Amino acid sequence: MAGNGIFAEILDGDVFKYYADGEWKKSNSGKSVPIVNPTTRRTHYKVQACSQEEVNKVMEAAKAAQKLWAKTPLWKRAELLHKAAAILKEHKAPIAECLVKEIAKPAKDAVTEVIRSGDLVSYCAEEGVRILGEGKFLVSDSFPGNERTKYCLTSKIPLGVVLAIPPFNYPVNLAVSKIAPALIAGNSLVLKPPTQGAVAALHMVHCFHLAGFPKGLISCVTGKGSEIGDFLTMHPAVNCISFTGGDTGISISKKAGMIPLQMELGGKDACIVLEDADLDLVAANIIKGGFSYSGQRCTAVKVVLVMESVADSLVEKVKAKVVKLTVGPPEENCDITPVVSESSANFIEGLVMDAKQKGATFCQEYRREGNLIWPLLLDNVRPDMRIAWEEPFGPVLPVIRIGSVEEGIHHCNASNFGLQGCVFTKDINKAMLISDAMETGTVQINSAPARGPDHFPFQGFKDSGIGSQGITNSINMMTKVKSTVINLPSPSYTMG
Ligand code: G3P
């Protein structure tokens, strides 16, 4: 149970504490933030509403702790991360329970998220030992006009304090994908979890606490974005921001100072289906890609662009699978569960109504109860409909029929987003050409878009983000290069 057993110390009455200076604390604000269960639409948990003064203290502690951490041997940092990963996996049940209650993630997927997170932390520890244990050695005589009088030694050093802001849909996994690279690289870490998902994140942080990381190295502040959001992202002590979420990221990047940013801000991932595609494979991937976690994934298939000649057949196959999707509460492991909030459900409904008014074909009847929206496939969507361009973050998927591959590529590239896309064809040569033409960070050939496995590079073009993630890229991004040049009085050439 959440807040029980080894997690008892993170709870005070009915409010979860925040984590600072190696301790679980109550905020001096005396205020709390309610977390509404998307299924019941009632307050399920409460977290501390931290104040700006508390953020200042956290930043001071993070700065001090980082100085010592940077001097902690790499193998020791890795050892602590492995320990945290093991504790996290051991306590997957209560953490998964929080995910079920806070964000209505189906119970099985919630457990998978925690296990995947433990694996990510361990892999990150191993990768860090490999890539941070090596630097470069350069000699000067490779550049014109130079003798071999200079030896340059480069290494990767920490940035300082990393601010991590993960989104509601993976509050544990997308938090550790920022925490683990930051720590292995010698940084300290301040986490601001999403409000929905905060309690799962606090439990995850407790696993790091139990692993024995030094005081102040990791902190987790909860509270209202309006109170501490800008204060955190514009804080002078922050040396790097890793953010995943919506277009708030664009305003963060405009306000942040001269610091490295890593941002993933959503997508409108297109699925281009050619005439020779295996339509059963496509239909299975549209269901998995479009409807898993009720479409609330940045990498969900968000528009199907299918060649007219195979469109009827594909739509029939997808329809046959949509009726089999179970709809209901996350506790019962239903495929489709309530979307995260009422405002999200209202937004999705707005897109559906716009498509209806403009003449899209409804393959199922539109149905909604509270935050629960039944899966809906919209055929014959045209570019003048909002759903053709906007990201519903819900179980509603538009199908646009195309007359040529070029039309599909054009639609994909006309989007503001450029996260991922996919193409289905048996012709690998065509697939490569289409992949090259699609302006997205990743193109999947014959499979739905997805971030994982978590060590693969993950990046968005255009409004989908800045920088590349994935374990190796995140470690590199959270370091800077330092050079030391040894100047010799006379050229020296190594003899064999
Ligand atoms: O931010 C990425 C997330 O929304 C999707 O991740 O693992 O479901 O592809 P994944």
PDB file of C-alpha atoms in Angstrom, residues 21-253:
ATOM      1  CA  ASP A  21      18.571  17.475   2.458  1.00  0.00           C
ATOM      2  CA  GLY A  22      18.213  13.718   2.840  1.00  0.00           C
ATOM      3  CA  GLU A  23      14.994  14.021   4.873  1.00  0.00           C
ATOM      4  CA  TRP A  24      11.236  13.814   4.386  1.00  0.00           C
ATOM      5  CA  LYS A  25       9.717  17.178   5.317  1.00  0.00           C
ATOM      6  CA  LYS A  26       6.475  19.056   5.755  1.00  0.00           C
ATOM      7  CA  SER A  27       6.251  22.370   3.954  1.00  0.00           C
ATOM      8  CA  ASN A  28       6.199  25.524   6.070  1.00  0.00           C
ATOM      9  CA  SER A  29       3.486  26.813   3.732  1.00  0.00           C
ATOM     10  CA  GLY A  30       1.021  24.649   5.667  1.00  0.00           C
ATOM     11  CA  LYS A  31      -0.714  24.081   2.327  1.00  0.00           C
ATOM     12  CA  SER A  32      -1.182  20.955   0.276  1.00  0.00           C
ATOM     13  CA  VAL A  33      -2.075  20.144  -3.329  1.00  0.00           C
ATOM     14  CA  PRO A  34      -4.832  17.590  -3.985  1.00  0.00           C
ATOM     15  CA  ILE A  35      -4.302  14.792  -6.490  1.00  0.00           C
ATOM     16  CA  VAL A  36      -7.527  13.776  -8.187  1.00  0.00           C
ATOM     17  CA  ASN A  37      -8.017  10.133  -9.152  1.00  0.00           C
ATOM     18  CA  PRO A  38      -9.016  10.223 -12.861  1.00  0.00           C
ATOM     19  CA  THR A  39     -11.390   7.281 -12.374  1.00  0.00           C
ATOM     20  CA  THR A  40     -13.343   8.431  -9.317  1.00  0.00           C
ATOM     21  CA  ARG A  41     -12.688  12.144  -9.954  1.00  0.00           C
ATOM     22  CA  ARG A  42     -12.195  12.544  -6.213  1.00  0.00           C
ATOM     23  CA  THR A  43      -9.095  13.615  -4.278  1.00  0.00           C
ATOM     24  CA  HIS A  44      -7.056  10.492  -3.681  1.00  0.00           C
ATOM     25  CA  TYR A  45      -3.754  11.802  -2.337  1.00  0.00           C
ATOM     26  CA  LYS A  46      -2.319  15.107  -1.173  1.00  0.00           C
ATOM     27  CA  VAL A  47       1.219  16.445  -1.480  1.00  0.00           C
ATOM     28  CA  GLN A  48       3.031  19.387   0.105  1.00  0.00           C
ATOM     29  CA  ALA A  49       2.722  22.795  -1.543  1.00  0.00           C
ATOM     30  CA  CYS A  50       6.368  23.826  -1.277  1.00  0.00           C
ATOM     31  CA  SER A  51       7.273  27.492  -1.117  1.00  0.00           C
ATOM     32  CA  GLN A  52       9.906  29.450  -3.041  1.00  0.00           C
ATOM     33  CA  GLU A  53      11.943  29.723   0.141  1.00  0.00           C
ATOM     34  CA  GLU A  54      11.999  25.914   0.375  1.00  0.00           C
ATOM     35  CA  VAL A  55      13.114  25.718  -3.260  1.00  0.00           C
ATOM     36  CA  ASN A  56      15.993  28.088  -2.424  1.00  0.00           C
ATOM     37  CA  LYS A  57      17.118  25.812   0.408  1.00  0.00           C
ATOM     38  CA  VAL A  58      16.927  22.740  -1.832  1.00  0.00           C
ATOM     39  CA  MET A  59      19.091  24.488  -4.432  1.00  0.00           C
ATOM     40  CA  GLU A  60      21.697  25.467  -1.842  1.00  0.00           C
ATOM     41  CA  ALA A  61      21.878  21.880  -0.586  1.00  0.00           C
ATOM     42  CA  ALA A  62      22.065  20.556  -4.169  1.00  0.00           C
ATOM     43  CA  LYS A  63      24.975  22.871  -4.981  1.00  0.00           C
ATOM     44  CA  ALA A  64      26.908  21.819  -1.889  1.00  0.00           C
ATOM     45  CA  ALA A  65      26.217  18.099  -2.282  1.00  0.00           C
ATOM     46  CA  GLN A  66      27.279  18.147  -5.939  1.00  0.00           C
ATOM     47  CA  LYS A  67      30.771  19.390  -5.085  1.00  0.00           C
ATOM     48  CA  LEU A  68      31.393  16.277  -2.991  1.00  0.00           C
ATOM     49  CA  TRP A  69      29.560  13.942  -5.368  1.00  0.00           C
ATOM     50  CA  ALA A  70      31.771  15.013  -8.271  1.00  0.00           C
ATOM     51  CA  LYS A  71      34.686  13.659  -6.219  1.00  0.00           C
ATOM     52  CA  THR A  72      32.943  10.340  -5.533  1.00  0.00           C
ATOM     53  CA  PRO A  73      34.498   7.551  -7.625  1.00  0.00           C
ATOM     54  CA  LEU A  74      32.539   6.528 -10.688  1.00  0.00           C
ATOM     55  CA  TRP A  75      32.297   2.907  -9.543  1.00  0.00           C
ATOM     56  CA  LYS A  76      30.778   4.090  -6.256  1.00  0.00           C
ATOM     57  CA  ARG A  77      28.186   6.227  -8.034  1.00  0.00           C
ATOM     58  CA  ALA A  78      27.314   3.202 -10.181  1.00  0.00           C
ATOM     59  CA  GLU A  79      27.093   0.952  -7.132  1.00  0.00           C
ATOM     60  CA  LEU A  80      24.549   3.253  -5.474  1.00  0.00           C
ATOM     61  CA  LEU A  81      22.493   3.437  -8.661  1.00  0.00           C
ATOM     62  CA  HIS A  82      22.421  -0.364  -8.924  1.00  0.00           C
ATOM     63  CA  LYS A  83      21.262  -0.480  -5.320  1.00  0.00           C
ATOM     64  CA  ALA A  84      18.480   2.054  -5.959  1.00  0.00           C
ATOM     65  CA  ALA A  85      17.384   0.058  -9.035  1.00  0.00           C
ATOM     66  CA  ALA A  86      17.111  -3.129  -6.993  1.00  0.00           C
ATOM     67  CA  ILE A  87      15.088  -1.416  -4.224  1.00  0.00           C
ATOM     68  CA  LEU A  88      12.817   0.153  -6.830  1.00  0.00           C
ATOM     69  CA  LYS A  89      12.098  -3.187  -8.485  1.00  0.00           C
ATOM     70  CA  GLU A  90      11.593  -4.895  -5.134  1.00  0.00           C
ATOM     71  CA  HIS A  91       8.921  -2.349  -4.228  1.00  0.00           C
ATOM     72  CA  LYS A  92       7.180  -2.237  -7.576  1.00  0.00           C
ATOM     73  CA  ALA A  93       3.746  -3.079  -6.132  1.00  0.00           C
ATOM     74  CA  PRO A  94       3.093   0.012  -3.973  1.00  0.00           C
ATOM     75  CA  ILE A  95       4.606   2.305  -6.605  1.00  0.00           C
ATOM     76  CA  ALA A  96       2.458   0.751  -9.328  1.00  0.00           C
ATOM     77  CA  GLU A  97      -0.570   1.204  -7.093  1.00  0.00           C
ATOM     78  CA  CYS A  98       0.099   4.953  -7.013  1.00  0.00           C
ATOM     79  CA  LEU A  99       0.268   5.012 -10.822  1.00  0.00           C
ATOM     80  CA  VAL A 100      -3.103   3.267 -10.980  1.00  0.00           C
ATOM     81  CA  LYS A 101      -4.735   5.756  -8.602  1.00  0.00           C
ATOM     82  CA  GLU A 102      -3.054   8.955  -9.775  1.00  0.00           C
ATOM     83  CA  ILE A 103      -2.944   8.582 -13.531  1.00  0.00           C
ATOM     84  CA  ALA A 104      -5.281   5.617 -14.187  1.00  0.00           C
ATOM     85  CA  LYS A 105      -2.513   3.553 -15.765  1.00  0.00           C
ATOM     86  CA  PRO A 106      -3.709  -0.051 -16.241  1.00  0.00           C
ATOM     87  CA  ALA A 107      -2.385  -2.119 -13.309  1.00  0.00           C
ATOM     88  CA  LYS A 108      -0.153  -4.368 -15.429  1.00  0.00           C
ATOM     89  CA  ASP A 109       1.375  -1.451 -17.342  1.00  0.00           C
ATOM     90  CA  ALA A 110       2.008   0.333 -14.046  1.00  0.00           C
ATOM     91  CA  VAL A 111       4.112  -2.588 -12.802  1.00  0.00           C
ATOM     92  CA  THR A 112       5.930  -2.686 -16.150  1.00  0.00           C
ATOM     93  CA  GLU A 113       6.771   1.007 -15.807  1.00  0.00           C
ATOM     94  CA  VAL A 114       8.482   0.440 -12.459  1.00  0.00           C
ATOM     95  CA  ILE A 115      10.448  -2.609 -13.641  1.00  0.00           C
ATOM     96  CA  ARG A 116      11.485  -0.792 -16.822  1.00  0.00           C
ATOM     97  CA  SER A 117      12.649   2.084 -14.633  1.00  0.00           C
ATOM     98  CA  GLY A 118      14.824  -0.162 -12.498  1.00  0.00           C
ATOM     99  CA  ASP A 119      16.375  -1.623 -15.638  1.00  0.00           C
ATOM    100  CA  LEU A 120      16.987   1.866 -16.991  1.00  0.00           C
ATOM    101  CA  VAL A 121      18.806   2.924 -13.817  1.00  0.00           C
ATOM    102  CA  SER A 122      21.044  -0.178 -13.890  1.00  0.00           C
ATOM    103  CA  TYR A 123      21.833   0.200 -17.587  1.00  0.00           C
ATOM    104  CA  CYS A 124      22.644   3.852 -17.012  1.00  0.00           C
ATOM    105  CA  ALA A 125      25.081   2.952 -14.234  1.00  0.00           C
ATOM    106  CA  GLU A 126      26.869   0.498 -16.543  1.00  0.00           C
ATOM    107  CA  GLU A 127      26.906   2.863 -19.505  1.00  0.00           C
ATOM    108  CA  GLY A 128      28.199   5.689 -17.319  1.00  0.00           C
ATOM    109  CA  VAL A 129      31.090   3.579 -16.098  1.00  0.00           C
ATOM    110  CA  ARG A 130      31.940   2.807 -19.737  1.00  0.00           C
ATOM    111  CA  ILE A 131      31.635   6.228 -21.354  1.00  0.00           C
ATOM    112  CA  LEU A 132      32.676   8.472 -18.475  1.00  0.00           C
ATOM    113  CA  GLY A 133      35.712   6.326 -17.757  1.00  0.00           C
ATOM    114  CA  GLU A 134      37.205   7.355 -21.099  1.00  0.00           C
ATOM    115  CA  GLY A 135      38.332  10.665 -22.532  1.00  0.00           C
ATOM    116  CA  LYS A 136      40.282  11.819 -25.572  1.00  0.00           C
ATOM    117  CA  PHE A 137      43.925  12.389 -26.255  1.00  0.00           C
ATOM    118  CA  LEU A 138      44.791  14.703 -29.146  1.00  0.00           C
ATOM    119  CA  VAL A 139      48.152  15.783 -30.529  1.00  0.00           C
ATOM    120  CA  SER A 140      48.757  19.160 -32.169  1.00  0.00           C
ATOM    121  CA  ASP A 141      50.615  18.159 -35.354  1.00  0.00           C
ATOM    122  CA  SER A 142      47.491  16.936 -37.119  1.00  0.00           C
ATOM    123  CA  PHE A 143      46.507  20.601 -37.623  1.00  0.00           C
ATOM    124  CA  PRO A 144      48.445  22.479 -40.336  1.00  0.00           C
ATOM    125  CA  GLY A 145      51.385  24.542 -39.156  1.00  0.00           C
ATOM    126  CA  ASN A 146      51.815  22.697 -35.856  1.00  0.00           C
ATOM    127  CA  GLU A 147      54.583  20.510 -34.558  1.00  0.00           C
ATOM    128  CA  ARG A 148      53.846  17.855 -31.962  1.00  0.00           C
ATOM    129  CA  THR A 149      54.366  20.217 -29.033  1.00  0.00           C
ATOM    130  CA  LYS A 150      50.903  20.068 -27.488  1.00  0.00           C
ATOM    131  CA  TYR A 151      49.068  17.150 -25.928  1.00  0.00           C
ATOM    132  CA  CYS A 152      45.376  17.746 -25.264  1.00  0.00           C
ATOM    133  CA  LEU A 153      43.557  15.620 -22.681  1.00  0.00           C
ATOM    134  CA  THR A 154      39.772  15.901 -22.642  1.00  0.00           C
ATOM    135  CA  SER A 155      37.269  14.450 -20.227  1.00  0.00           C
ATOM    136  CA  LYS A 156      33.577  14.797 -19.479  1.00  0.00           C
ATOM    137  CA  ILE A 157      32.773  16.627 -16.271  1.00  0.00           C
ATOM    138  CA  PRO A 158      29.446  17.302 -14.502  1.00  0.00           C
ATOM    139  CA  LEU A 159      27.319  20.367 -15.187  1.00  0.00           C
ATOM    140  CA  GLY A 160      26.278  20.959 -11.554  1.00  0.00           C
ATOM    141  CA  VAL A 161      22.607  20.991 -10.566  1.00  0.00           C
ATOM    142  CA  VAL A 162      20.182  19.307 -12.970  1.00  0.00           C
ATOM    143  CA  LEU A 163      16.471  20.163 -12.759  1.00  0.00           C
ATOM    144  CA  ALA A 164      14.243  17.288 -13.892  1.00  0.00           C
ATOM    145  CA  ILE A 165      10.591  17.832 -14.802  1.00  0.00           C
ATOM    146  CA  PRO A 166       8.870  14.666 -16.033  1.00  0.00           C
ATOM    147  CA  PRO A 167       5.257  14.447 -17.282  1.00  0.00           C
ATOM    148  CA  PHE A 168       2.201  12.704 -15.841  1.00  0.00           C
ATOM    149  CA  ASN A 169       2.178   9.769 -18.278  1.00  0.00           C
ATOM    150  CA  TYR A 170       5.441   8.214 -17.046  1.00  0.00           C
ATOM    151  CA  PRO A 171       6.058   9.925 -13.706  1.00  0.00           C
ATOM    152  CA  VAL A 172       8.492   7.222 -12.610  1.00  0.00           C
ATOM    153  CA  ASN A 173      10.161   6.141 -15.842  1.00  0.00           C
ATOM    154  CA  LEU A 174      10.614   9.608 -17.311  1.00  0.00           C
ATOM    155  CA  ALA A 175      11.886  10.803 -13.926  1.00  0.00           C
ATOM    156  CA  VAL A 176      14.578   8.127 -13.656  1.00  0.00           C
ATOM    157  CA  SER A 177      15.522   8.680 -17.310  1.00  0.00           C
ATOM    158  CA  LYS A 178      16.690  12.106 -16.101  1.00  0.00           C
ATOM    159  CA  ILE A 179      17.830  11.256 -12.552  1.00  0.00           C
ATOM    160  CA  ALA A 180      20.114   8.318 -13.372  1.00  0.00           C
ATOM    161  CA  PRO A 181      22.163  10.000 -16.154  1.00  0.00           C
ATOM    162  CA  ALA A 182      22.477  13.148 -14.047  1.00  0.00           C
ATOM    163  CA  LEU A 183      23.780  11.261 -11.016  1.00  0.00           C
ATOM    164  CA  ILE A 184      26.171   8.908 -12.782  1.00  0.00           C
ATOM    165  CA  ALA A 185      27.700  11.934 -14.499  1.00  0.00           C
ATOM    166  CA  GLY A 186      28.385  13.564 -11.117  1.00  0.00           C
ATOM    167  CA  ASN A 187      25.526  16.066 -10.984  1.00  0.00           C
ATOM    168  CA  SER A 188      23.035  16.689  -8.220  1.00  0.00           C
ATOM    169  CA  LEU A 189      19.368  16.467  -9.054  1.00  0.00           C
ATOM    170  CA  VAL A 190      16.255  18.433  -8.174  1.00  0.00           C
ATOM    171  CA  LEU A 191      13.025  16.744  -9.211  1.00  0.00           C
ATOM    172  CA  LYS A 192       9.719  18.529  -9.710  1.00  0.00           C
ATOM    173  CA  PRO A 193       7.238  15.742 -10.428  1.00  0.00           C
ATOM    174  CA  PRO A 194       3.947  16.356 -12.213  1.00  0.00           C
ATOM    175  CA  THR A 195       1.086  16.864  -9.743  1.00  0.00           C
ATOM    176  CA  GLN A 196      -0.630  13.715 -10.988  1.00  0.00           C
ATOM    177  CA  GLY A 197       2.096  11.153 -10.579  1.00  0.00           C
ATOM    178  CA  ALA A 198       3.779  13.013  -7.711  1.00  0.00           C
ATOM    179  CA  VAL A 199       3.062  10.315  -5.130  1.00  0.00           C
ATOM    180  CA  ALA A 200       4.496   7.568  -7.352  1.00  0.00           C
ATOM    181  CA  ALA A 201       7.540   9.797  -7.885  1.00  0.00           C
ATOM    182  CA  LEU A 202       7.956  10.392  -4.136  1.00  0.00           C
ATOM    183  CA  HIS A 203       7.923   6.624  -3.553  1.00  0.00           C
ATOM    184  CA  MET A 204      10.545   6.199  -6.265  1.00  0.00           C
ATOM    185  CA  VAL A 205      12.706   8.906  -4.670  1.00  0.00           C
ATOM    186  CA  HIS A 206      12.460   7.065  -1.350  1.00  0.00           C
ATOM    187  CA  CYS A 207      14.084   4.057  -3.054  1.00  0.00           C
ATOM    188  CA  PHE A 208      17.053   6.309  -3.901  1.00  0.00           C
ATOM    189  CA  HIS A 209      17.040   7.564  -0.293  1.00  0.00           C
ATOM    190  CA  LEU A 210      17.162   3.991   1.009  1.00  0.00           C
ATOM    191  CA  ALA A 211      20.040   3.200  -1.347  1.00  0.00           C
ATOM    192  CA  GLY A 212      22.115   5.697   0.649  1.00  0.00           C
ATOM    193  CA  PHE A 213      22.862   8.603  -1.683  1.00  0.00           C
ATOM    194  CA  PRO A 214      24.443  11.566   0.124  1.00  0.00           C
ATOM    195  CA  LYS A 215      22.206  14.200   1.719  1.00  0.00           C
ATOM    196  CA  GLY A 216      21.045  16.987  -0.571  1.00  0.00           C
ATOM    197  CA  LEU A 217      22.186  15.225  -3.741  1.00  0.00           C
ATOM    198  CA  ILE A 218      18.636  14.329  -4.710  1.00  0.00           C
ATOM    199  CA  SER A 219      15.629  16.440  -3.778  1.00  0.00           C
ATOM    200  CA  CYS A 220      12.000  16.300  -4.745  1.00  0.00           C
ATOM    201  CA  VAL A 221       9.800  19.368  -4.405  1.00  0.00           C
ATOM    202  CA  THR A 222       6.067  19.224  -4.935  1.00  0.00           C
ATOM    203  CA  GLY A 223       3.648  22.082  -5.344  1.00  0.00           C
ATOM    204  CA  LYS A 224       1.737  24.292  -7.686  1.00  0.00           C
ATOM    205  CA  GLY A 225       3.341  25.220 -10.977  1.00  0.00           C
ATOM    206  CA  SER A 226       1.967  28.733 -10.545  1.00  0.00           C
ATOM    207  CA  GLU A 227       3.868  29.078  -7.254  1.00  0.00           C
ATOM    208  CA  ILE A 228       7.192  27.331  -7.908  1.00  0.00           C
ATOM    209  CA  GLY A 229       7.232  26.467 -11.655  1.00  0.00           C
ATOM    210  CA  ASP A 230       8.961  29.540 -13.101  1.00  0.00           C
ATOM    211  CA  PHE A 231      10.898  29.971  -9.877  1.00  0.00           C
ATOM    212  CA  LEU A 232      12.484  26.551 -10.385  1.00  0.00           C
ATOM    213  CA  THR A 233      13.166  26.825 -14.102  1.00  0.00           C
ATOM    214  CA  MET A 234      14.637  30.319 -13.798  1.00  0.00           C
ATOM    215  CA  HIS A 235      16.598  29.600 -10.610  1.00  0.00           C
ATOM    216  CA  PRO A 236      20.216  30.778 -10.884  1.00  0.00           C
ATOM    217  CA  ALA A 237      21.509  27.597  -9.224  1.00  0.00           C
ATOM    218  CA  VAL A 238      20.144  25.377 -12.030  1.00  0.00           C
ATOM    219  CA  ASN A 239      22.785  24.331 -14.580  1.00  0.00           C
ATOM    220  CA  CYS A 240      20.631  22.115 -16.826  1.00  0.00           C
ATOM    221  CA  ILE A 241      16.931  21.426 -17.368  1.00  0.00           C
ATOM    222  CA  SER A 242      15.546  18.134 -18.609  1.00  0.00           C
ATOM    223  CA  PHE A 243      11.825  18.541 -19.293  1.00  0.00           C
ATOM    224  CA  THR A 244       9.210  16.276 -20.818  1.00  0.00           C
ATOM    225  CA  GLY A 245       5.708  17.570 -21.306  1.00  0.00           C
ATOM    226  CA  GLY A 246       3.614  19.870 -23.450  1.00  0.00           C
ATOM    227  CA  ASP A 247       4.282  23.249 -24.987  1.00  0.00           C
ATOM    228  CA  THR A 248       5.113  24.693 -21.540  1.00  0.00           C
ATOM    229  CA  GLY A 249       8.567  23.505 -22.578  1.00  0.00           C
ATOM    230  CA  ILE A 250       8.684  26.181 -25.264  1.00  0.00           C
ATOM    231  CA  SER A 251       8.153  28.938 -22.706  1.00  0.00           C
ATOM    232  CA  ILE A 252      10.643  27.317 -20.323  1.00  0.00           C
ATOM    233  CA  SER A 253      13.261  27.340 -23.069  1.00  0.00           C
TER     234      SER A 253
END
